[in-house]
Structure formats: structure tokens, C-alpha cells
CSV table of C-alpha atoms in Angstrom, one decimal:
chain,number,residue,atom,x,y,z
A,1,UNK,CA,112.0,109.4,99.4
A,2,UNK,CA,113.3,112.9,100.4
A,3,UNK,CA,112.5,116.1,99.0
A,4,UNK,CA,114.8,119.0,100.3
A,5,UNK,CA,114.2,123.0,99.4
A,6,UNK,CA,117.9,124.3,98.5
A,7,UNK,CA,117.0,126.7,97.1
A,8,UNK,CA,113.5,128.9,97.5
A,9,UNK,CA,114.1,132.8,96.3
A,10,UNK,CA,113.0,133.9,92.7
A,11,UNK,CA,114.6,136.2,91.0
A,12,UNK,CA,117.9,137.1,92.6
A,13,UNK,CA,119.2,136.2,95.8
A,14,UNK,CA,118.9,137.8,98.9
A,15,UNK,CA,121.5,137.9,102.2
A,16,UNK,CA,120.0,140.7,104.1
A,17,UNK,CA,118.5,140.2,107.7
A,18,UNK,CA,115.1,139.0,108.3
A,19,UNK,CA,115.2,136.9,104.6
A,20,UNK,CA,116.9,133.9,106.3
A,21,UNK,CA,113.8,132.3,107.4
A,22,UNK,CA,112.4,131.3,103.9
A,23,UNK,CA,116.4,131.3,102.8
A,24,UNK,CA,118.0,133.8,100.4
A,25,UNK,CA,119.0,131.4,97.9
A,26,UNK,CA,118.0,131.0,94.5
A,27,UNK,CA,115.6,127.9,93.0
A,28,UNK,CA,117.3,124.5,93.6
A,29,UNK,CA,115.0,121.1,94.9
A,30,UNK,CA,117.2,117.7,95.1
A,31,UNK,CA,114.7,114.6,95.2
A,32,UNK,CA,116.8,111.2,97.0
A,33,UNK,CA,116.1,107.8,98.2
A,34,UNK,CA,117.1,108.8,101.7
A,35,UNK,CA,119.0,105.8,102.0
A,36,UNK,CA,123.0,105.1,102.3
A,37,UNK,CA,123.0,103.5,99.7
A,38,UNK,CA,121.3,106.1,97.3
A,39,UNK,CA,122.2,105.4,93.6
A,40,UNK,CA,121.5,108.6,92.7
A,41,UNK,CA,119.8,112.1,93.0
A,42,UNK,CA,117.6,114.0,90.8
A,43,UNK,CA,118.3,117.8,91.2
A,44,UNK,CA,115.5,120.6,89.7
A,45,UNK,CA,117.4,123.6,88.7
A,46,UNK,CA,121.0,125.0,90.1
A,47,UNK,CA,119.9,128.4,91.4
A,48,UNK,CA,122.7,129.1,93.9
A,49,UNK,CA,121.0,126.9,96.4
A,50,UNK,CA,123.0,124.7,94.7
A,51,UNK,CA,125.8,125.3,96.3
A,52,UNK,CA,125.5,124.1,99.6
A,53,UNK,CA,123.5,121.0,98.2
A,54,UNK,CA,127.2,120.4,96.2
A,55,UNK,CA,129.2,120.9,99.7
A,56,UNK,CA,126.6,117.8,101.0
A,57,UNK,CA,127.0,115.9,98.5
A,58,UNK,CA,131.1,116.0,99.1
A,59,UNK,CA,130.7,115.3,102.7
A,60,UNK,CA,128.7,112.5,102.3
A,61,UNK,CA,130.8,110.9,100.1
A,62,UNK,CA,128.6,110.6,97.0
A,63,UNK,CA,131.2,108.4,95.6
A,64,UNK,CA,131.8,107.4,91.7
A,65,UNK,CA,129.1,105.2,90.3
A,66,UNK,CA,126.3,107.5,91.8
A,67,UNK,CA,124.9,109.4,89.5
A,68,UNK,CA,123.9,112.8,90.0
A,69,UNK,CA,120.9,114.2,87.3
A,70,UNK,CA,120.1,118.0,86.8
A,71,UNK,CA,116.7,118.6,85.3
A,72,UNK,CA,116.2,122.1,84.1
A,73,UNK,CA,112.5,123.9,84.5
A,74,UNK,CA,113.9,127.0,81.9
A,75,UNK,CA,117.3,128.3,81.7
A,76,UNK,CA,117.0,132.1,83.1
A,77,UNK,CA,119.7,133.3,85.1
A,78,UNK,CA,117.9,132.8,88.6
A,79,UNK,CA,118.1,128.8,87.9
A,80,UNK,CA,121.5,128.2,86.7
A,81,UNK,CA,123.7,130.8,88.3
A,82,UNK,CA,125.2,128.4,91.1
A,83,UNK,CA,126.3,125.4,88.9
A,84,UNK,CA,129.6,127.1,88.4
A,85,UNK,CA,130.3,127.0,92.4
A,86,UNK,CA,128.5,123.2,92.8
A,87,UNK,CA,132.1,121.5,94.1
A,88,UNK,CA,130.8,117.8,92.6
A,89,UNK,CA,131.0,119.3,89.4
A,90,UNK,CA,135.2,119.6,89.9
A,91,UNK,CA,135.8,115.6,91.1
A,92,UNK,CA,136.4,113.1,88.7
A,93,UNK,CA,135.1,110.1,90.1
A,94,UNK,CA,131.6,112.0,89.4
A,95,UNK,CA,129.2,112.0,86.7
A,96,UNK,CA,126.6,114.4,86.3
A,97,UNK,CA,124.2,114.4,83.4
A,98,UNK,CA,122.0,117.7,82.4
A,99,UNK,CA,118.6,117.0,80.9
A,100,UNK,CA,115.9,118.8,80.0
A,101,UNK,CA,112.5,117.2,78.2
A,102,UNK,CA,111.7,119.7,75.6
A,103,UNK,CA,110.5,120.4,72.3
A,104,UNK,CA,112.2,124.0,72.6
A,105,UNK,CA,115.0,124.4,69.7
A,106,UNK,CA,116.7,127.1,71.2
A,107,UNK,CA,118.0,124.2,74.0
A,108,UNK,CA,119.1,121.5,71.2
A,109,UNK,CA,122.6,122.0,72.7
A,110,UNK,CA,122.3,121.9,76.0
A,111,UNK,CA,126.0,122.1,76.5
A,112,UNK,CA,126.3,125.2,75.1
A,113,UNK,CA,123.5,126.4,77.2
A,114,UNK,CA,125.6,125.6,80.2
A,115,UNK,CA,129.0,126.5,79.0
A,116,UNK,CA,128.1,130.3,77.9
A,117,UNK,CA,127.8,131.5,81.9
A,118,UNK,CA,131.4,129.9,82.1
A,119,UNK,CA,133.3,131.7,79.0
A,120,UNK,CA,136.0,133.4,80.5
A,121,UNK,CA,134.7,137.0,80.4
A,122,UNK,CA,132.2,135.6,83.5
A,123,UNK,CA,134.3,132.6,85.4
A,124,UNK,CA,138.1,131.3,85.5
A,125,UNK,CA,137.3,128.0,84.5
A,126,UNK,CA,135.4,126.3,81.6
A,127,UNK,CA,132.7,123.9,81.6
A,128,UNK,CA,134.8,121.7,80.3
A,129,UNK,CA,138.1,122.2,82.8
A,130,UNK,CA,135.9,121.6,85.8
A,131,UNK,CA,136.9,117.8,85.8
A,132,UNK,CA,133.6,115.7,86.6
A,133,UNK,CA,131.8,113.1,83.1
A,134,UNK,CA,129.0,115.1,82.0
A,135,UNK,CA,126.5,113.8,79.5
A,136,UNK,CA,124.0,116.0,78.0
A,137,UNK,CA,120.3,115.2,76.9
A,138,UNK,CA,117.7,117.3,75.3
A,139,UNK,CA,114.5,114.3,75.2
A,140,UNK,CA,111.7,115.4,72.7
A,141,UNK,CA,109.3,113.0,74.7
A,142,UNK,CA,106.7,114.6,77.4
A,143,UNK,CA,107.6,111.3,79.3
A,144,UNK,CA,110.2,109.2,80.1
A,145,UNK,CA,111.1,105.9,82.2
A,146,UNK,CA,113.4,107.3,85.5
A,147,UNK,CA,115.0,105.7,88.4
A,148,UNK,CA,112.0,103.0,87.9
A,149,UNK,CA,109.4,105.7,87.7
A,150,UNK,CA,108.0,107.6,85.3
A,151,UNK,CA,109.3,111.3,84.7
A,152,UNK,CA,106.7,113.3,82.7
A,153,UNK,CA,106.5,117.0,81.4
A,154,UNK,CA,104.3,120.2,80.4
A,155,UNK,CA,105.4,123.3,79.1
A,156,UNK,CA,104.3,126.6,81.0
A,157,UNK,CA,103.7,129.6,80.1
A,158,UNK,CA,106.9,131.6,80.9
A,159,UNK,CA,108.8,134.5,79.1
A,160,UNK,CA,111.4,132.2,76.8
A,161,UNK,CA,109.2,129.1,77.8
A,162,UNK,CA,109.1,126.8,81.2
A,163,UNK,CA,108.4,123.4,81.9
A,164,UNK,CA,107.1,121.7,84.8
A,165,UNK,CA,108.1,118.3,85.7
A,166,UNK,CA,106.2,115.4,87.5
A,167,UNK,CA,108.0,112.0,89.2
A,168,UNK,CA,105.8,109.1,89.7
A,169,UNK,CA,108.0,106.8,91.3
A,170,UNK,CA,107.0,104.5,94.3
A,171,UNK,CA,103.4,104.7,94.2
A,172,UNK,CA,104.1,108.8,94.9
A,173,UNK,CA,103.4,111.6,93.0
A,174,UNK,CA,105.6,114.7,93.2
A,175,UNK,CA,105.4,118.0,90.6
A,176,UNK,CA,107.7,120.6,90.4
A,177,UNK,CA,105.6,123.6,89.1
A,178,UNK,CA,107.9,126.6,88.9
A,179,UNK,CA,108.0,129.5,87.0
A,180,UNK,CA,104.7,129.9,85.3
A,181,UNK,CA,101.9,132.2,84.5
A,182,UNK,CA,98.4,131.3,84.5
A,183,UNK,CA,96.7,134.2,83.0
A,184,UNK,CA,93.1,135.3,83.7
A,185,UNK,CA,92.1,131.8,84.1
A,186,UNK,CA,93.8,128.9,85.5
A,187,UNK,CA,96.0,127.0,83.0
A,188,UNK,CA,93.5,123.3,82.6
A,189,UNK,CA,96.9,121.3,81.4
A,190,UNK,CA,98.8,122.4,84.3
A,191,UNK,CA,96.0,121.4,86.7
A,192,UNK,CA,95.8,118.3,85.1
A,193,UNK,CA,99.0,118.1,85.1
A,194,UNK,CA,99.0,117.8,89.0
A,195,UNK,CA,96.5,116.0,89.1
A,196,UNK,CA,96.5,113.4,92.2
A,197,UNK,CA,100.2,115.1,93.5
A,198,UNK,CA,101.4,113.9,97.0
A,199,UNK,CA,102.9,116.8,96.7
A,200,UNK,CA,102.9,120.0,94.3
A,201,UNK,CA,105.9,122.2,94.4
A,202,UNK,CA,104.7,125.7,93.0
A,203,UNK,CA,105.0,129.0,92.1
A,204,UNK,CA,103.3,131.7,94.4
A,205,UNK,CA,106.3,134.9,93.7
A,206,UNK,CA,103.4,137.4,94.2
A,207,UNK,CA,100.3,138.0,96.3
A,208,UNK,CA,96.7,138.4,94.5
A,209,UNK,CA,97.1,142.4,95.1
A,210,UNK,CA,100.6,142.3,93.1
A,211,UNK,CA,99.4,140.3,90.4
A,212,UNK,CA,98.0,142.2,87.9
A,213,UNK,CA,100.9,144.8,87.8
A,214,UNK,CA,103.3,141.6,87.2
A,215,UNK,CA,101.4,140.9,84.0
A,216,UNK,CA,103.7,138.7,81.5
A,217,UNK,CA,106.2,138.6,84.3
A,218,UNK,CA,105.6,134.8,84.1
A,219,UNK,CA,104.8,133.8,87.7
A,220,UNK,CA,101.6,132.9,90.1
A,221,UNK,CA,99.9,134.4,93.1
A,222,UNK,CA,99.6,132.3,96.3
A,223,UNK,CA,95.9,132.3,95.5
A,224,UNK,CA,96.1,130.6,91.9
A,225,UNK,CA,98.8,128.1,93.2
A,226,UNK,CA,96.4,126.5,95.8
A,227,UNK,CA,93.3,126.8,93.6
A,228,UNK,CA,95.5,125.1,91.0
A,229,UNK,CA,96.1,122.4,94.6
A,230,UNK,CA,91.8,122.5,95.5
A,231,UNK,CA,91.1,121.6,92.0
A,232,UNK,CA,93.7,118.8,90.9
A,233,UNK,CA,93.2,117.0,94.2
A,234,UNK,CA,96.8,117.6,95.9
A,235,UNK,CA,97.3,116.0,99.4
A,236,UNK,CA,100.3,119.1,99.8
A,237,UNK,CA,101.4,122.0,98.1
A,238,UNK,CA,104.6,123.9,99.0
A,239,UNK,CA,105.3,127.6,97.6
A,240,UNK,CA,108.1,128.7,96.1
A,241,UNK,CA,110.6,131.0,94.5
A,242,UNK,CA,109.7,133.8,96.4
A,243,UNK,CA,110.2,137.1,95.9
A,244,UNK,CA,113.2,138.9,97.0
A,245,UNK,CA,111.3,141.9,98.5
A,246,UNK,CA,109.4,139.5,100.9
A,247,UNK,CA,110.6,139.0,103.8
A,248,UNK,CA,110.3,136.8,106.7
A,249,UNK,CA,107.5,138.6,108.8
A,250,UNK,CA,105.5,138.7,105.0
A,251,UNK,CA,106.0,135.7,104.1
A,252,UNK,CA,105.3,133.9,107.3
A,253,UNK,CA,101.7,136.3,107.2
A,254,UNK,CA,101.3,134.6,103.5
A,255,UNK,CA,101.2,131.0,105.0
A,256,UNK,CA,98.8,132.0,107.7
A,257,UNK,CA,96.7,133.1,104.7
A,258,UNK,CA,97.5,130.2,102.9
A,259,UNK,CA,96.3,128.0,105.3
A,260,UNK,CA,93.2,129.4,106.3
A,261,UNK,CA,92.4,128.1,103.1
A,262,UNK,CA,94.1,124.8,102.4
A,263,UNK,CA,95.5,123.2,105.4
A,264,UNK,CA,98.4,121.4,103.8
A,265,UNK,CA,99.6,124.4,102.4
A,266,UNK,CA,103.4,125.8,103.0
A,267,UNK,CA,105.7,128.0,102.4
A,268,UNK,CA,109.2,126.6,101.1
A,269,UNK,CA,111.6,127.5,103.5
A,270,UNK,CA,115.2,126.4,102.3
A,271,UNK,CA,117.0,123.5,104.0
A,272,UNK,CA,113.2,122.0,104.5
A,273,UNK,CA,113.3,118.3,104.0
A,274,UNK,CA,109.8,116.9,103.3
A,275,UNK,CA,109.9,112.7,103.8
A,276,UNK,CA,107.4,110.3,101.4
């Protein structure tokens, strides 16, 4: 199984020097088989990392009868922006299906979700010009069966409401964890939640000293993140959707931090493959 980073900025994307260590490019995390003959891939957001995990996907010839899945954590700007520029999205030999498990009415339809960043006041071609199958689904179940694993959910606390997800699949355990506030105290269901995780995918956009002026922003410190890691058991955690005013030098003095605390711990740097 392969995990690859796409994707790592928060926010809005960055493509000034010294940001292109930890990547400039908005959330995206693809999860394979890492073989050739890869059925399909399961994709967490389409940030505008996206985009070059689209340009992969052409060149290796992802060919019809692969299916390609894009799981959605929320549906701010920041993780949907580069779908209109993902170039599997204009073949027709592929199929894509967008699914989201949540009990959140205002994504009932997620078509329309997707289609209202493609009217033509903001992009020259419709979702439903672009030429590849899509299917839509919006499952009301915390769980389902995936890829012969089992995909589960839990909703974060998040301005507009987030949801983290968590593949068990192969005897491993991986859980996406972005976008979410803890509060004063840890969240218990989201540390339960990753309970056990091979590895833990979170949120760390601000340092402990930020923090408390970024109140109902909806994100984590670095410091809450791996506490979340010490107390659910995690073998690895890597951080995520950094914030675009961090740069390389600051966020490379994060992970020193970081690890003087928990070993395993990292910071996402986009185009990072991790192999289970």
C-alpha cells in the first residue's frame, strides 16, 4: 500500500521561494496498492495538489475499468479548488466516483456541490462537459465495506463541519485527520477514533503560541496533534495542511520539535510517498 502527500498547504496555496520544501500545494492524499495492476485509487480531497496527481495518473495509463474514488473531508475552497484542472476528469474511458459519508444535509447533492465552482462565471467548462462517468454518493453510514476493507468516519469539529476518515484494509490502519479543532481539551472521539493507526495523517496548521488567537478557526497545534498520536497509540503521525505563512526553515524547526517529543513524528512534505 502507498500513501503519497499531493497536496500539504492549508488554506491557499503558496509558490514563493523557500515554501517548496513542504510543497505549496493545497490538501490532496491518494492512498494505492502500489502495484501495476492497481484496480483503483482512493483520493482524500482535490486541493490543487491534485493536479499533478491527475498528470500521473495519465502517464501511467490508468486505463478504463480502474476506478478512481474521491472522498471529501469538508468542501471549503482549499480542498476542492484543483478538481477542475485534474486531466482524468476530461477522458472517457475513466470513471471517477465522489463520495462523502455524512449525515450533513447541506451535501445531499453532492453533484451540485461540485458543479457550483464550475458554472461559467468561474470556469469554461461544466462538470458535466468535462467527459469522464462520474457517480455521486452521499452514505449516511459512519462505515462502510471498501476495496475489501473497511472505510469508517467521525465528524470534527470544523466551521461548516469536517469529517475525518479511517481505512482498515490489509491488517493496516491509516486516518486522515484534517481540518479540525480540538478546543480546550482534546476531542475523546477523535482519539479514539485513531486509535491503533499505522499511521495518523493530521492537522497541525498552527504552533501552540498561535493557537489561542486562531480560536474557531477550525484547526490543531502541532502539540495537540501528537498528544492526540501519545494517547491513541499511533506507530506514525504525519502533519499537515500547513499554513501558508510557514515556511521551509519554520517548518523544518517544527519537526525538530516534533520529534523531540514523538520520534515517528513528520512533517508532510508534498510528493512524500510513505510505503505499508
Amino acid at each position: 500500500m502507498k500513501i503519497t502527500f499531493h497536496g500539504t498547504r492549508g488554506s491557499i496555496p503558496v509558490c514563493d521561494a523557500g515554501f517548496q520544501e513542504f510543497g505549496g500545494n493545497t490538501t490532496c492524499v491518494s492512498i494505492s496498492s502500489d502495484r501495476d495492476d492497481e484496480e483503483s485509487v482512493l483520493i482524500f480531497d482535490a486541493g490543487t495538489g491534485i493536479r499533478n496527481l491527475g498528470k500521473t495518473l495519465i502517464k501511467k495509463d490508468f486505463a478504463k475499468g480502474k476506478k478512481i474514488f474521491i472522498a471529501f473531508s469538508h468542501f471549503h475552497w482549499d480542498h476542492i479548488q484543483g478538481f477542475p484542472f485534474f486531466a482524468p476528469a476530461y477522458d472517457p474511458s475513466k470513471e471517477i466516483e465522489f463520495f462523502i459519508l455524512s449525515d450533513t444535509p447541506q451535501v445531499d447533492d453532492l453533484k451540485a456541490v461540485m458543479a457550483r465552482q464550475m458554472e461559467s462565471t468561474y470556469f469554461p467548462i461544466s462538470l458535466d462537459n468535462m467527459g469522464a462517468k462520474f457517480t455521486y454518493a452521499v452514505n449516511k453510514s459512519n462505515t462502510i465495506h471498501f476495496d475489501g476493507g473497511k472505510l469508517s468516519t467521525n465528524k470534527h469539529n470544523h466551521p461548516g463541519g469536517a469529517h475525518g476518515y479511517r481505512l482498515e484494509v490489509d491488517g493496516k490502519i491509516i486516518v486522515y485527520c484534517s481540518d479540525i479543532e480540538h478546543g480546550e481539551t482534546l476531542d475523546e472521539k477523535v482519539i479514539a477514533f485513531c486509535q491503533d493507526a499505522d499511521i495518523l495523517i493530521h492537522d497541525a496548521q498552527y504552533t501552540p503560541e498561535e493557537l489561542p488567537s486562531h480560536r474557531g478557526w477550525g484547526h490543531s497545534s502541532w502539540e495537540q496533534a501528537i498528544e492526540v498520536a501519545e494517547r491513541a497509540g499511533v506507530k506514525n503521525i504525519y502533519l499537515t495542511h500547513h499554513d501558508p505563512d510557514h515556511d521551509d526553515e519554520f517548518l523544518r524547526n517544527i519537526e525538530k520539535q516534533c520529534q523531540a517529543r514523538f520520534t515517528n513524528c513528520f512533517l508532510a512534505r508534498e510528493g512524500q510517498s510513505i510505503r505499508l
